């Protein structure tokens, strides 16, 4: 792969505001960077099923979906076996009889599925579609290099996403703990009980009302935090 292509993938990562944006950018860029490619998609196995995480502009959804439904096709085989699948002329192809007529009906004559290693997935492939037979014959090395570089970018992005999620989980846990502690303090002051008794009471009410403890405590803290209506003190 040229240094220029590598730079554009790095720039895509910097510009990306999330994994979905990055993946869509990569599939669109594949169409621009790999000669003969008319459309591109990314197949990944998640939760024991194959799905398309992203596709370039103009990619008919059925091109991948029909393979998943049949459990057969170049994208499926590449993701499942880790072996590259190339069909230079689908009109002459016999490996996927349930799929090739459908692909041909959508104007696809050439297909290359390159397996990639993606963290957290048991199988993944970059799929390159051409509209003319033999369109990818001289571009296979470029497609492989693009898929490998894209796989690295995806894994970096996945790691960033996991760190962000972990940080969000920590913040949520801290906020939850803070709200519960505040509610315990409110009950201790109101009922003149200790922290253990206050927590037991909150848990009991939470179970009786079928409300999460965090939400119950949040409601209590919110009620106490509301400013009192001045009219309520007029008669005092």
Tab-separated table of C-alpha atoms in Angstrom:
chain	number	residue	atom	x	y	z
A	1	UNK	CA	0.000	0.000	0.000
A	2	UNK	CA	1.305	3.474	-0.801
A	3	UNK	CA	2.234	5.897	1.972
A	4	UNK	CA	-0.456	8.199	0.613
A	5	UNK	CA	-3.132	5.566	1.240
A	6	UNK	CA	-1.783	4.900	4.739
A	7	UNK	CA	-1.946	8.611	5.495
A	8	UNK	CA	-5.558	8.839	4.368
A	9	UNK	CA	-6.537	5.945	6.652
A	10	UNK	CA	-4.779	7.621	9.585
A	11	UNK	CA	-6.643	10.820	8.772
A	12	UNK	CA	-9.907	8.895	8.687
A	13	UNK	CA	-9.229	7.665	12.232
A	14	UNK	CA	-8.529	11.201	13.430
A	15	UNK	CA	-11.664	12.578	11.774
A	16	UNK	CA	-13.863	9.740	13.002
A	17	UNK	CA	-16.277	10.586	15.808
A	18	UNK	CA	-16.944	6.917	16.492
A	19	UNK	CA	-16.544	3.395	15.223
A	20	UNK	CA	-19.548	3.573	12.885
A	21	UNK	CA	-18.217	6.714	11.232
A	22	UNK	CA	-14.755	5.198	10.842
A	23	UNK	CA	-16.045	1.989	9.262
A	24	UNK	CA	-18.244	3.817	6.778
A	25	UNK	CA	-15.319	6.079	5.874
A	26	UNK	CA	-13.073	3.047	5.318
A	27	UNK	CA	-15.511	1.263	3.019
A	28	UNK	CA	-16.059	4.436	0.993
A	29	UNK	CA	-12.306	4.974	0.785
A	30	UNK	CA	-11.756	1.416	-0.445
A	31	UNK	CA	-13.863	2.241	-3.489
A	32	UNK	CA	-11.630	5.248	-4.156
A	33	UNK	CA	-8.283	3.593	-3.439
A	34	UNK	CA	-8.588	0.063	-4.879
A	35	UNK	CA	-8.806	-0.057	-8.713
A	36	UNK	CA	-11.842	-1.857	-10.110
A	37	UNK	CA	-13.866	-1.760	-6.866
A	38	UNK	CA	-17.433	-0.499	-7.259
A	39	UNK	CA	-18.600	-1.233	-3.719
A	40	UNK	CA	-17.146	-2.490	-0.450
A	41	UNK	CA	-18.421	-3.879	2.838
A	42	UNK	CA	-17.162	-5.241	6.148
A	43	UNK	CA	-18.431	-8.582	7.461
A	44	UNK	CA	-17.909	-9.468	11.136
A	45	UNK	CA	-19.164	-12.316	13.321
A	46	UNK	CA	-20.865	-11.049	16.467
A	47	UNK	CA	-23.015	-12.986	18.942
A	48	UNK	CA	-22.579	-16.127	16.837
A	49	UNK	CA	-23.924	-14.587	13.654
A	50	UNK	CA	-22.461	-12.740	10.696
A	51	UNK	CA	-23.468	-9.161	10.027
A	52	UNK	CA	-22.333	-6.226	7.928
A	53	UNK	CA	-20.898	-3.473	10.140
A	54	UNK	CA	-20.500	-0.993	7.300
A	55	UNK	CA	-20.954	-0.633	3.557
A	56	UNK	CA	-19.930	1.939	1.009
A	57	UNK	CA	-22.330	4.256	-0.778
A	58	UNK	CA	-24.394	2.403	-3.352
A	59	UNK	CA	-23.918	-1.054	-1.821
A	60	UNK	CA	-27.162	-3.080	-2.090
A	61	UNK	CA	-27.830	-4.523	1.364
A	62	UNK	CA	-28.786	-7.874	-0.111
A	63	UNK	CA	-25.286	-8.529	-1.467
A	64	UNK	CA	-24.116	-9.533	1.994
A	65	UNK	CA	-27.442	-10.418	3.590
A	66	UNK	CA	-28.268	-13.067	0.991
A	67	UNK	CA	-25.006	-14.843	1.876
A	68	UNK	CA	-25.759	-14.756	5.604
A	69	UNK	CA	-29.239	-16.137	5.005
A	70	UNK	CA	-27.876	-18.948	2.838
A	71	UNK	CA	-24.887	-19.595	5.087
A	72	UNK	CA	-22.820	-19.652	1.909
A	73	UNK	CA	-20.910	-17.170	-0.191
A	74	UNK	CA	-17.450	-15.628	-0.563
A	75	UNK	CA	-17.884	-13.230	2.364
A	76	UNK	CA	-19.129	-16.030	4.607
A	77	UNK	CA	-16.340	-18.398	3.589
A	78	UNK	CA	-13.624	-15.765	4.079
A	79	UNK	CA	-14.908	-14.840	7.549
A	80	UNK	CA	-15.505	-18.462	8.593
A	81	UNK	CA	-12.334	-20.067	7.260
A	82	UNK	CA	-9.869	-17.182	7.278
A	83	UNK	CA	-9.037	-17.972	3.646
A	84	UNK	CA	-9.260	-15.378	0.889
A	85	UNK	CA	-12.050	-15.928	-1.620
A	86	UNK	CA	-11.832	-14.595	-5.172
A	87	UNK	CA	-14.347	-14.979	-7.943
A	88	UNK	CA	-13.022	-13.223	-11.068
A	89	UNK	CA	-16.182	-14.008	-13.044
A	90	UNK	CA	-19.341	-14.921	-11.148
A	91	UNK	CA	-20.972	-16.035	-14.395
A	92	UNK	CA	-18.436	-18.889	-14.468
A	93	UNK	CA	-18.502	-19.551	-10.696
A	94	UNK	CA	-19.812	-22.845	-9.270
A	95	UNK	CA	-18.892	-22.602	-5.561
A	96	UNK	CA	-21.967	-20.681	-4.412
A	97	UNK	CA	-24.899	-21.678	-6.632
A	98	UNK	CA	-27.493	-20.149	-4.303
A	99	UNK	CA	-25.762	-16.777	-4.298
A	100	UNK	CA	-24.124	-16.079	-7.645
A	101	UNK	CA	-27.360	-15.608	-9.684
A	102	UNK	CA	-28.517	-13.013	-7.157
A	103	UNK	CA	-25.210	-11.110	-7.245
A	104	UNK	CA	-25.225	-11.160	-11.045
A	105	UNK	CA	-28.779	-9.805	-11.065
A	106	UNK	CA	-27.499	-6.777	-9.134
A	107	UNK	CA	-24.742	-6.145	-11.636
A	108	UNK	CA	-21.853	-7.689	-9.667
A	109	UNK	CA	-19.538	-9.794	-11.832
A	110	UNK	CA	-16.381	-9.958	-9.728
A	111	UNK	CA	-15.875	-10.380	-5.986
A	112	UNK	CA	-12.911	-10.530	-3.606
A	113	UNK	CA	-13.349	-11.301	0.120
A	114	UNK	CA	-10.220	-10.753	2.223
A	115	UNK	CA	-10.233	-12.102	5.817
A	116	UNK	CA	-9.023	-9.707	8.515
A	117	UNK	CA	-8.261	-10.129	12.206
A	118	UNK	CA	-10.625	-8.068	14.354
A	119	UNK	CA	-10.462	-8.120	18.154
A	120	UNK	CA	-13.566	-9.495	19.792
A	121	UNK	CA	-14.757	-11.144	16.581
A	122	UNK	CA	-14.277	-14.787	15.644
A	123	UNK	CA	-14.305	-13.967	11.947
A	124	UNK	CA	-14.250	-10.911	9.705
A	125	UNK	CA	-13.685	-10.033	6.064
A	126	UNK	CA	-13.382	-6.998	3.827
A	127	UNK	CA	-15.489	-7.534	0.715
A	128	UNK	CA	-14.649	-5.868	-2.592
A	129	UNK	CA	-17.224	-5.905	-5.410
A	130	UNK	CA	-16.582	-5.242	-9.097
A	131	UNK	CA	-19.094	-4.794	-11.896
A	132	UNK	CA	-16.929	-6.242	-14.666
A	133	UNK	CA	-15.448	-9.736	-14.857
A	134	UNK	CA	-11.780	-9.658	-13.952
A	135	UNK	CA	-12.050	-6.112	-12.604
A	136	UNK	CA	-9.920	-6.996	-9.570
A	137	UNK	CA	-7.359	-9.247	-11.251
A	138	UNK	CA	-4.547	-6.697	-11.005
A	139	UNK	CA	-5.758	-5.073	-7.763
A	140	UNK	CA	-5.703	-8.007	-5.369
A	141	UNK	CA	-2.440	-6.989	-3.701
A	142	UNK	CA	-3.734	-3.451	-3.235
A	143	UNK	CA	-7.002	-4.794	-1.790
A	144	UNK	CA	-5.132	-7.077	0.631
A	145	UNK	CA	-2.909	-4.242	1.805
A	146	UNK	CA	-5.929	-1.974	2.250
A	147	UNK	CA	-7.805	-4.634	4.232
A	148	UNK	CA	-4.800	-5.237	6.504
A	149	UNK	CA	-4.331	-1.528	7.150
A	150	UNK	CA	-8.063	-1.066	7.712
A	151	UNK	CA	-8.043	-3.999	10.163
A	152	UNK	CA	-5.344	-2.233	12.197
A	153	UNK	CA	-7.371	0.980	12.191
A	154	UNK	CA	-10.520	-0.859	13.263
A	155	UNK	CA	-8.730	-2.564	16.156
A	156	UNK	CA	-7.291	0.747	17.376
A	157	UNK	CA	-10.751	2.292	17.185
A	158	UNK	CA	-12.280	-0.664	19.047
A	159	UNK	CA	-9.693	-0.264	21.824
A	160	UNK	CA	-10.567	3.447	22.104
A	161	UNK	CA	-14.269	2.634	22.217
A	162	UNK	CA	-13.690	0.107	25.004
A	163	UNK	CA	-11.691	2.636	27.040
A	164	UNK	CA	-14.405	5.235	26.596
A	165	UNK	CA	-17.060	2.754	27.697
A	166	UNK	CA	-14.983	1.717	30.700
A	167	UNK	CA	-14.552	5.341	31.748
A	168	UNK	CA	-18.294	5.940	31.317
A	169	UNK	CA	-19.050	2.879	33.466
A	170	UNK	CA	-16.756	4.165	36.218
A	171	UNK	CA	-18.389	7.602	36.139
A	172	UNK	CA	-21.842	6.039	36.281
A	173	UNK	CA	-20.834	3.849	39.235
A	174	UNK	CA	-19.407	6.823	41.120
A	175	UNK	CA	-22.525	8.905	40.492
A	176	UNK	CA	-24.721	6.014	41.580
A	177	UNK	CA	-22.717	5.556	44.791
A	178	UNK	CA	-22.896	9.285	45.517
A	179	UNK	CA	-26.692	9.372	45.126
A	180	UNK	CA	-27.137	6.323	47.372
A	181	UNK	CA	-24.876	7.820	50.051
A	182	UNK	CA	-26.874	11.066	49.950
A	183	UNK	CA	-30.159	9.173	50.340
A	184	UNK	CA	-28.747	7.207	53.283
A	185	UNK	CA	-27.707	10.481	54.916
A	186	UNK	CA	-31.166	11.958	54.413
A	187	UNK	CA	-32.845	8.977	56.085
A	188	UNK	CA	-30.357	8.988	58.953
A	189	UNK	CA	-31.176	12.623	59.667
A	190	UNK	CA	-34.926	12.250	59.256
A	191	UNK	CA	-35.448	8.975	61.081
A	192	UNK	CA	-32.545	9.211	63.536
A	193	UNK	CA	-31.230	5.804	62.486
A	194	UNK	CA	-27.752	4.569	61.643
A	195	UNK	CA	-26.353	4.006	58.142
A	196	UNK	CA	-26.981	0.245	58.183
A	197	UNK	CA	-30.643	0.678	59.091
A	198	UNK	CA	-31.080	3.409	56.482
A	199	UNK	CA	-29.613	1.213	53.738
A	200	UNK	CA	-31.800	-1.740	54.753
A	201	UNK	CA	-34.877	0.465	54.603
A	202	UNK	CA	-33.980	1.787	51.171
A	203	UNK	CA	-33.366	-1.708	49.859
A	204	UNK	CA	-36.669	-2.946	51.245
A	205	UNK	CA	-38.606	-0.095	49.629
A	206	UNK	CA	-36.712	-0.672	46.389
A	207	UNK	CA	-37.789	-4.315	46.358
A	208	UNK	CA	-41.381	-3.581	47.377
A	209	UNK	CA	-41.799	-0.970	44.634
A	210	UNK	CA	-39.742	-2.907	42.080
A	211	UNK	CA	-37.602	0.160	41.519
A	212	UNK	CA	-33.819	0.136	41.156
A	213	UNK	CA	-32.088	1.266	44.346
A	214	UNK	CA	-30.165	3.948	42.439
A	215	UNK	CA	-33.385	5.357	40.950
A	216	UNK	CA	-35.199	5.290	44.282
A	217	UNK	CA	-32.349	7.152	45.963
A	218	UNK	CA	-32.247	9.652	43.117
A	219	UNK	CA	-35.944	10.388	43.567
A	220	UNK	CA	-35.478	10.925	47.308
A	221	UNK	CA	-32.510	13.239	46.828
A	222	UNK	CA	-34.363	15.176	44.117
A	223	UNK	CA	-37.387	15.739	46.382
A	224	UNK	CA	-35.224	17.020	49.214
A	225	UNK	CA	-33.237	19.229	46.846
A	226	UNK	CA	-36.303	20.977	45.412
A	227	UNK	CA	-36.730	24.571	46.668
A	228	UNK	CA	-39.666	24.948	48.987
A	229	UNK	CA	-42.722	26.839	47.695
A	230	UNK	CA	-42.776	30.217	49.539
A	231	UNK	CA	-46.579	30.015	49.692
A	232	UNK	CA	-46.277	26.923	51.897
A	233	UNK	CA	-44.738	29.056	54.659
A	234	UNK	CA	-47.336	31.844	54.636
A	235	UNK	CA	-49.579	30.186	57.110
A	236	UNK	CA	-46.793	29.161	59.442
